[in-house]
PDB file of C-alpha atoms in Angstrom:
ATOM      1  CA  MET A   1     -34.649  -8.231 -38.159  1.00  0.00           C
ATOM      2  CA  ASN A   2     -34.896  -5.585 -35.438  1.00  0.00           C
ATOM      3  CA  TYR A   3     -32.001  -3.110 -35.600  1.00  0.00           C
ATOM      4  CA  TRP A   4     -33.274  -0.771 -32.887  1.00  0.00           C
ATOM      5  CA  PRO A   5     -31.235  -2.446 -30.099  1.00  0.00           C
ATOM      6  CA  LEU A   6     -28.092  -1.291 -31.930  1.00  0.00           C
ATOM      7  CA  LEU A   7     -28.869   2.209 -30.672  1.00  0.00           C
ATOM      8  CA  GLY A   8     -27.335   1.073 -27.402  1.00  0.00           C
ATOM      9  CA  ILE A   9     -23.943   1.041 -29.115  1.00  0.00           C
ATOM     10  CA  LEU A  10     -24.495   4.616 -30.303  1.00  0.00           C
ATOM     11  CA  LEU A  11     -25.303   5.654 -26.743  1.00  0.00           C
ATOM     12  CA  VAL A  12     -22.036   4.124 -25.525  1.00  0.00           C
ATOM     13  CA  VAL A  13     -20.062   6.010 -28.189  1.00  0.00           C
ATOM     14  CA  LEU A  14     -21.821   9.304 -27.407  1.00  0.00           C
ATOM     15  CA  GLY A  15     -21.441   8.851 -23.664  1.00  0.00           C
ATOM     16  CA  PHE A  16     -17.717   8.218 -23.913  1.00  0.00           C
ATOM     17  CA  ALA A  17     -17.294  11.082 -26.383  1.00  0.00           C
ATOM     18  CA  LEU A  18     -18.995  13.434 -23.911  1.00  0.00           C
ATOM     19  CA  ARG A  19     -16.804  12.011 -21.118  1.00  0.00           C
ATOM     20  CA  LEU A  20     -19.742  10.996 -18.970  1.00  0.00           C
ATOM     21  CA  ASN A  21     -19.402   8.510 -16.126  1.00  0.00           C
ATOM     22  CA  PRO A  22     -18.493   5.179 -17.849  1.00  0.00           C
ATOM     23  CA  MET A  23     -20.492   3.105 -15.351  1.00  0.00           C
ATOM     24  CA  LEU A  24     -23.639   5.150 -15.949  1.00  0.00           C
ATOM     25  CA  VAL A  25     -23.111   5.156 -19.715  1.00  0.00           C
ATOM     26  CA  VAL A  26     -22.731   1.380 -19.960  1.00  0.00           C
ATOM     27  CA  THR A  27     -25.591   0.688 -17.543  1.00  0.00           C
ATOM     28  CA  GLY A  28     -27.950   3.119 -19.280  1.00  0.00           C
ATOM     29  CA  SER A  29     -27.041   1.754 -22.715  1.00  0.00           C
ATOM     30  CA  ALA A  30     -27.678  -1.815 -21.560  1.00  0.00           C
ATOM     31  CA  ILE A  31     -31.102  -0.876 -20.200  1.00  0.00           C
ATOM     32  CA  VAL A  32     -32.024   0.948 -23.429  1.00  0.00           C
ATOM     33  CA  THR A  33     -30.803  -2.012 -25.506  1.00  0.00           C
ATOM     34  CA  GLY A  34     -32.893  -4.412 -23.462  1.00  0.00           C
ATOM     35  CA  LEU A  35     -36.020  -2.279 -23.710  1.00  0.00           C
ATOM     36  CA  LEU A  36     -35.615  -1.802 -27.466  1.00  0.00           C
ATOM     37  CA  GLY A  37     -35.064  -5.552 -27.790  1.00  0.00           C
ATOM     38  CA  GLY A  38     -38.535  -6.260 -26.394  1.00  0.00           C
ATOM     39  CA  MET A  39     -37.666  -6.900 -22.744  1.00  0.00           C
ATOM     40  CA  ASP A  40     -39.590  -5.129 -20.000  1.00  0.00           C
ATOM     41  CA  LEU A  41     -37.750  -3.152 -17.304  1.00  0.00           C
ATOM     42  CA  VAL A  42     -38.141  -5.894 -14.675  1.00  0.00           C
ATOM     43  CA  LYS A  43     -36.658  -8.471 -17.047  1.00  0.00           C
ATOM     44  CA  VAL A  44     -33.705  -6.195 -17.834  1.00  0.00           C
ATOM     45  CA  ILE A  45     -32.936  -5.687 -14.133  1.00  0.00           C
ATOM     46  CA  GLU A  46     -33.389  -9.421 -13.520  1.00  0.00           C
ATOM     47  CA  THR A  47     -30.838 -10.124 -16.275  1.00  0.00           C
ATOM     48  CA  PHE A  48     -28.407  -7.702 -14.642  1.00  0.00           C
ATOM     49  CA  GLY A  49     -28.814  -9.462 -11.303  1.00  0.00           C
ATOM     50  CA  LYS A  50     -28.339 -12.922 -12.781  1.00  0.00           C
ATOM     51  CA  ALA A  51     -25.183 -11.835 -14.639  1.00  0.00           C
ATOM     52  CA  PHE A  52     -23.761 -10.318 -11.461  1.00  0.00           C
ATOM     53  CA  ASN A  53     -24.554 -13.452  -9.442  1.00  0.00           C
ATOM     54  CA  ASP A  54     -23.042 -15.752 -12.078  1.00  0.00           C
ATOM     55  CA  ASN A  55     -19.860 -13.661 -12.196  1.00  0.00           C
ATOM     56  CA  ARG A  56     -19.697 -12.478  -8.594  1.00  0.00           C
ATOM     57  CA  ILE A  57     -16.048 -13.545  -8.334  1.00  0.00           C
ATOM     58  CA  ILE A  58     -15.256 -10.424 -10.397  1.00  0.00           C
ATOM     59  CA  ALA A  59     -16.521  -8.251  -7.526  1.00  0.00           C
ATOM     60  CA  ILE A  60     -13.637  -9.468  -5.335  1.00  0.00           C
ATOM     61  CA  VAL A  61     -11.329  -7.132  -7.267  1.00  0.00           C
ATOM     62  CA  TRP A  62     -13.296  -4.134  -6.051  1.00  0.00           C
ATOM     63  CA  ILE A  63     -12.948  -5.336  -2.448  1.00  0.00           C
ATOM     64  CA  VAL A  64      -9.162  -5.514  -2.756  1.00  0.00           C
ATOM     65  CA  LEU A  65      -8.719  -1.934  -3.983  1.00  0.00           C
ATOM     66  CA  PRO A  66     -10.081  -0.125  -0.875  1.00  0.00           C
ATOM     67  CA  VAL A  67      -8.081  -2.478   1.352  1.00  0.00           C
ATOM     68  CA  ILE A  68      -4.884  -1.511  -0.468  1.00  0.00           C
ATOM     69  CA  GLY A  69      -5.888   2.139  -0.211  1.00  0.00           C
ATOM     70  CA  LEU A  70      -6.302   1.852   3.565  1.00  0.00           C
ATOM     71  CA  LEU A  71      -2.971   0.074   3.918  1.00  0.00           C
ATOM     72  CA  GLU A  72      -1.239   2.821   1.946  1.00  0.00           C
ATOM     73  CA  ARG A  73      -3.034   5.471   4.003  1.00  0.00           C
ATOM     74  CA  TYR A  74      -1.547   3.981   7.149  1.00  0.00           C
ATOM     75  CA  GLY A  75       2.007   3.761   5.839  1.00  0.00           C
ATOM     76  CA  LEU A  76       2.383   0.510   3.904  1.00  0.00           C
ATOM     77  CA  GLN A  77       4.817   2.011   1.398  1.00  0.00           C
ATOM     78  CA  GLN A  78       6.892   3.653   4.142  1.00  0.00           C
ATOM     79  CA  GLN A  79       7.120   0.417   6.105  1.00  0.00           C
ATOM     80  CA  ALA A  80       8.119  -1.535   3.006  1.00  0.00           C
ATOM     81  CA  ALA A  81      10.845   1.033   2.251  1.00  0.00           C
ATOM     82  CA  ARG A  82      12.075   0.904   5.855  1.00  0.00           C
ATOM     83  CA  VAL A  83      12.397  -2.888   5.719  1.00  0.00           C
ATOM     84  CA  ILE A  84      14.391  -2.873   2.481  1.00  0.00           C
ATOM     85  CA  ARG A  85      16.729  -0.140   3.777  1.00  0.00           C
ATOM     86  CA  SER A  86      17.625  -2.388   6.693  1.00  0.00           C
ATOM     87  CA  ILE A  87      18.927  -5.047   4.265  1.00  0.00           C
ATOM     88  CA  LYS A  88      22.326  -3.724   3.238  1.00  0.00           C
ATOM     89  CA  ALA A  89      22.852  -6.255   0.428  1.00  0.00           C
ATOM     90  CA  ALA A  90      19.557  -5.378  -1.266  1.00  0.00           C
ATOM     91  CA  THR A  91      19.783  -3.728  -4.681  1.00  0.00           C
ATOM     92  CA  VAL A  92      17.108  -2.895  -7.228  1.00  0.00           C
ATOM     93  CA  GLY A  93      18.186  -5.733  -9.517  1.00  0.00           C
ATOM     94  CA  ARG A  94      18.361  -8.365  -6.782  1.00  0.00           C
ATOM     95  CA  LEU A  95      15.020  -7.353  -5.305  1.00  0.00           C
ATOM     96  CA  LEU A  96      13.220  -7.423  -8.644  1.00  0.00           C
ATOM     97  CA  LEU A  97      14.908 -10.685  -9.609  1.00  0.00           C
ATOM     98  CA  LEU A  98      13.589 -12.286  -6.417  1.00  0.00           C
ATOM     99  CA  TYR A  99      10.123 -10.923  -7.122  1.00  0.00           C
ATOM    100  CA  MET A 100      10.271 -12.316 -10.645  1.00  0.00           C
ATOM    101  CA  VAL A 101      11.094 -15.788  -9.289  1.00  0.00           C
ATOM    102  CA  VAL A 102       8.039 -15.634  -7.015  1.00  0.00           C
ATOM    103  CA  ARG A 103       5.776 -14.180  -9.707  1.00  0.00           C
ATOM    104  CA  GLN A 104       6.773 -16.711 -12.343  1.00  0.00           C
ATOM    105  CA  ALA A 105       6.548 -19.660  -9.941  1.00  0.00           C
ATOM    106  CA  THR A 106       3.087 -18.749  -8.641  1.00  0.00           C
ATOM    107  CA  ALA A 107       1.813 -18.053 -12.168  1.00  0.00           C
ATOM    108  CA  ALA A 108       3.088 -21.481 -13.260  1.00  0.00           C
ATOM    109  CA  MET A 109       0.875 -22.987 -10.539  1.00  0.00           C
ATOM    110  CA  GLY A 110      -2.168 -21.079 -11.783  1.00  0.00           C
ATOM    111  CA  LEU A 111      -2.047 -18.443  -9.029  1.00  0.00           C
ATOM    112  CA  THR A 112      -2.115 -15.506 -11.410  1.00  0.00           C
ATOM    113  CA  THR A 113      -4.003 -13.129  -9.104  1.00  0.00           C
ATOM    114  CA  VAL A 114      -1.931 -13.476  -5.921  1.00  0.00           C
ATOM    115  CA  ALA A 115       0.235 -10.582  -7.152  1.00  0.00           C
ATOM    116  CA  GLY A 116      -0.120  -7.856  -9.743  1.00  0.00           C
ATOM    117  CA  GLN A 117       0.335  -4.212 -10.625  1.00  0.00           C
ATOM    118  CA  ALA A 118      -2.352  -2.790  -8.335  1.00  0.00           C
ATOM    119  CA  GLN A 119      -2.078  -5.108  -5.356  1.00  0.00           C
ATOM    120  CA  THR A 120       1.684  -5.708  -5.231  1.00  0.00           C
ATOM    121  CA  VAL A 121       3.828  -3.578  -7.535  1.00  0.00           C
ATOM    122  CA  ARG A 122       2.457  -0.140  -6.671  1.00  0.00           C
ATOM    123  CA  PRO A 123       2.121  -0.520  -2.875  1.00  0.00           C
ATOM    124  CA  LEU A 124       5.112  -2.809  -2.212  1.00  0.00           C
ATOM    125  CA  VAL A 125       7.553  -3.712  -4.980  1.00  0.00           C
ATOM    126  CA  ALA A 126       8.082  -0.261  -6.516  1.00  0.00           C
ATOM    127  CA  PRO A 127       8.556   1.535  -3.148  1.00  0.00           C
ATOM    128  CA  MET A 128      10.985  -1.163  -2.024  1.00  0.00           C
ATOM    129  CA  ALA A 129      12.931  -0.888  -5.290  1.00  0.00           C
ATOM    130  CA  LEU A 130      13.113   2.889  -4.932  1.00  0.00           C
ATOM    131  CA  ALA A 131      14.283   2.529  -1.319  1.00  0.00           C
ATOM    132  CA  ALA A 132      16.980   0.061  -2.404  1.00  0.00           C
ATOM    133  CA  ALA A 133      18.163   2.478  -5.085  1.00  0.00           C
ATOM    134  CA  GLU A 134      18.362   5.364  -2.598  1.00  0.00           C
ATOM    135  CA  GLU A 135      20.105   3.229   0.000  1.00  0.00           C
ATOM    136  CA  GLN A 136      22.742   2.097  -2.478  1.00  0.00           C
ATOM    137  CA  HIS A 137      23.218   5.267  -4.512  1.00  0.00           C
ATOM    138  CA  GLY A 138      21.849   8.146  -2.459  1.00  0.00           C
ATOM    139  CA  GLU A 139      19.092  10.473  -3.610  1.00  0.00           C
ATOM    140  CA  ILE A 140      17.966   9.722  -7.166  1.00  0.00           C
ATOM    141  CA  ASP A 141      16.463  12.098  -9.718  1.00  0.00           C
ATOM    142  CA  GLU A 142      12.972  11.797 -11.173  1.00  0.00           C
ATOM    143  CA  PRO A 143      13.955  10.128 -14.497  1.00  0.00           C
ATOM    144  CA  THR A 144      15.869   7.442 -12.594  1.00  0.00           C
ATOM    145  CA  ALA A 145      12.953   6.930 -10.202  1.00  0.00           C
ATOM    146  CA  GLU A 146      10.584   6.521 -13.150  1.00  0.00           C
ATOM    147  CA  LYS A 147      12.967   3.994 -14.698  1.00  0.00           C
ATOM    148  CA  VAL A 148      12.976   1.952 -11.471  1.00  0.00           C
ATOM    149  CA  LYS A 149       9.170   2.019 -11.388  1.00  0.00           C
ATOM    150  CA  ALA A 150       9.036   0.928 -15.035  1.00  0.00           C
ATOM    151  CA  TYR A 151      11.361  -1.999 -14.381  1.00  0.00           C
ATOM    152  CA  SER A 152       9.211  -2.994 -11.397  1.00  0.00           C
ATOM    153  CA  ALA A 153       6.076  -3.059 -13.534  1.00  0.00           C
ATOM    154  CA  ALA A 154       7.862  -4.859 -16.383  1.00  0.00           C
ATOM    155  CA  THR A 155       9.129  -7.549 -14.020  1.00  0.00           C
ATOM    156  CA  ASP A 156       5.583  -8.346 -12.963  1.00  0.00           C
ATOM    157  CA  ASN A 157       4.336  -8.439 -16.562  1.00  0.00           C
ATOM    158  CA  ILE A 158       7.128 -10.689 -17.793  1.00  0.00           C
ATOM    159  CA  GLY A 159       6.899 -13.048 -14.823  1.00  0.00           C
ATOM    160  CA  LEU A 160       3.146 -13.448 -15.289  1.00  0.00           C
ATOM    161  CA  PHE A 161       3.121 -13.657 -19.087  1.00  0.00           C
ATOM    162  CA  PHE A 162       5.778 -16.334 -19.389  1.00  0.00           C
ATOM    163  CA  GLY A 163       4.828 -18.188 -16.220  1.00  0.00           C
ATOM    164  CA  GLU A 164       1.098 -18.695 -16.663  1.00  0.00           C
ATOM    165  CA  ASP A 165       1.406 -20.785 -19.838  1.00  0.00           C
ATOM    166  CA  ILE A 166       3.133 -23.515 -17.827  1.00  0.00           C
ATOM    167  CA  PHE A 167      -0.191 -24.085 -16.046  1.00  0.00           C
ATOM    168  CA  ILE A 168      -2.289 -26.407 -18.236  1.00  0.00           C
ATOM    169  CA  ALA A 169      -5.679 -25.058 -17.118  1.00  0.00           C
ATOM    170  CA  ILE A 170      -5.057 -21.426 -18.085  1.00  0.00           C
ATOM    171  CA  GLY A 171      -7.154 -19.753 -20.767  1.00  0.00           C
ATOM    172  CA  SER A 172      -4.194 -18.981 -23.019  1.00  0.00           C
ATOM    173  CA  ILE A 173      -3.281 -22.667 -23.292  1.00  0.00           C
ATOM    174  CA  VAL A 174      -6.840 -23.532 -24.312  1.00  0.00           C
ATOM    175  CA  LEU A 175      -6.792 -20.729 -26.893  1.00  0.00           C
ATOM    176  CA  ILE A 176      -3.491 -21.934 -28.366  1.00  0.00           C
ATOM    177  CA  GLN A 177      -4.736 -25.528 -28.463  1.00  0.00           C
ATOM    178  CA  GLN A 178      -7.971 -24.609 -30.251  1.00  0.00           C
ATOM    179  CA  THR A 179      -6.173 -22.340 -32.731  1.00  0.00           C
ATOM    180  CA  LEU A 180      -3.666 -25.041 -33.636  1.00  0.00           C
ATOM    181  CA  ALA A 181      -6.464 -27.604 -33.929  1.00  0.00           C
ATOM    182  CA  THR A 182      -8.103 -25.542 -36.671  1.00  0.00           C
ATOM    183  CA  TYR A 183      -4.904 -26.005 -38.710  1.00  0.00           C
ATOM    184  CA  GLY A 184      -4.762 -29.746 -38.067  1.00  0.00           C
ATOM    185  CA  TYR A 185      -2.267 -29.740 -35.170  1.00  0.00           C
ATOM    186  CA  ASN A 186      -3.848 -31.711 -32.341  1.00  0.00           C
ATOM    187  CA  LEU A 187      -1.754 -31.085 -29.251  1.00  0.00           C
ATOM    188  CA  SER A 188      -2.689 -31.757 -25.648  1.00  0.00           C
ATOM    189  CA  PRO A 189      -2.636 -28.929 -23.040  1.00  0.00           C
ATOM    190  CA  LEU A 190       0.141 -30.777 -21.202  1.00  0.00           C
ATOM    191  CA  HIS A 191       2.270 -30.836 -24.356  1.00  0.00           C
ATOM    192  CA  LEU A 192       1.832 -27.088 -24.825  1.00  0.00           C
ATOM    193  CA  ALA A 193       2.555 -26.383 -21.155  1.00  0.00           C
ATOM    194  CA  LEU A 194       5.790 -28.368 -21.278  1.00  0.00           C
ATOM    195  CA  TRP A 195       6.983 -26.405 -24.293  1.00  0.00           C
ATOM    196  CA  ALA A 196       6.222 -23.173 -22.427  1.00  0.00           C
ATOM    197  CA  ILE A 197       8.951 -24.007 -19.907  1.00  0.00           C
ATOM    198  CA  PRO A 198      11.918 -23.179 -22.220  1.00  0.00           C
ATOM    199  CA  SER A 199      10.286 -19.838 -23.061  1.00  0.00           C
ATOM    200  CA  ALA A 200       9.820 -19.080 -19.372  1.00  0.00           C
ATOM    201  CA  ILE A 201      13.449 -19.925 -18.625  1.00  0.00           C
ATOM    202  CA  ALA A 202      14.667 -17.782 -21.534  1.00  0.00           C
ATOM    203  CA  ALA A 203      12.488 -14.859 -20.378  1.00  0.00           C
ATOM    204  CA  PHE A 204      13.865 -15.189 -16.861  1.00  0.00           C
ATOM    205  CA  LEU A 205      17.472 -15.203 -18.048  1.00  0.00           C
ATOM    206  CA  ILE A 206      16.990 -12.291 -20.446  1.00  0.00           C
ATOM    207  CA  HIS A 207      15.101 -10.063 -18.040  1.00  0.00           C
ATOM    208  CA  GLY A 208      17.346 -11.138 -15.171  1.00  0.00           C
ATOM    209  CA  THR A 209      20.319  -9.913 -17.201  1.00  0.00           C
ATOM    210  CA  ARG A 210      18.542  -6.614 -17.798  1.00  0.00           C
ATOM    211  CA  LEU A 211      17.997  -6.248 -14.052  1.00  0.00           C
ATOM    212  CA  MET A 212      21.671  -6.846 -13.318  1.00  0.00           C
ATOM    213  CA  LEU A 213      22.599  -4.283 -15.987  1.00  0.00           C
ATOM    214  CA  LEU A 214      20.186  -1.870 -14.321  1.00  0.00           C
ATOM    215  CA  ASP A 215      22.194  -2.195 -11.106  1.00  0.00           C
ATOM    216  CA  ARG A 216      25.354  -1.304 -13.031  1.00  0.00           C
ATOM    217  CA  LYS A 217      23.674   1.711 -14.640  1.00  0.00           C
ATOM    218  CA  LEU A 218      22.465   2.960 -11.263  1.00  0.00           C
ATOM    219  CA  LYS A 219      25.943   2.532  -9.860  1.00  0.00           C
ATOM    220  CA  ARG A 220      27.266   4.770 -12.645  1.00  0.00           C
ATOM    221  CA  GLY A 221      24.679   7.383 -11.806  1.00  0.00           C
ATOM    222  CA  GLY A 222      21.849   6.126 -13.984  1.00  0.00           C
ATOM    223  CA  LYS A 223      23.693   6.693 -17.264  1.00  0.00           C
TER     224      LYS A 223
END
């Protein structure tokens, strides 16, 4: 057995320890591993190209990030804050509760990437929540602002985590089904998805209560 290709792992460890560029470290280690494994340079590059072509949907993420950056550069966060300030009844809790409804509903339909931390929470939801807090309670201090941001991020996580299992074609459902099958429990994906609904409802009620309590804490000055 040829153990030389394992040197690629050592290169990854050394590269990260020296804080080199992760992309260069991983790419260089993969090339070295391929060469030590008996592949010529052309074959290694060909393998890279085939893997990229087979998984090109992953590259869409990198297209979204500069678009969000441009939108923020031209005032996306400011516009979002201005809109929420014009809605007098908007509070942090109500806004995040509405977002959770949307996030959980779309995740239950399998649309797990239509929202998220990078593309929705940071440029839109968190600034709107901060604007709602300032509109309702005046200028807020940094610890309170960080708490509002944390609740915004948590709302997205909870909505996604407990919503996606309702969709029968999600990876987590398949994983649960296969794990249970190894212990002799043969359940269909539909059966598992149906039993995910009570958990999703409970998560919504629990976190929704936390959001309403957050409004009360902000009203008392964040204490």
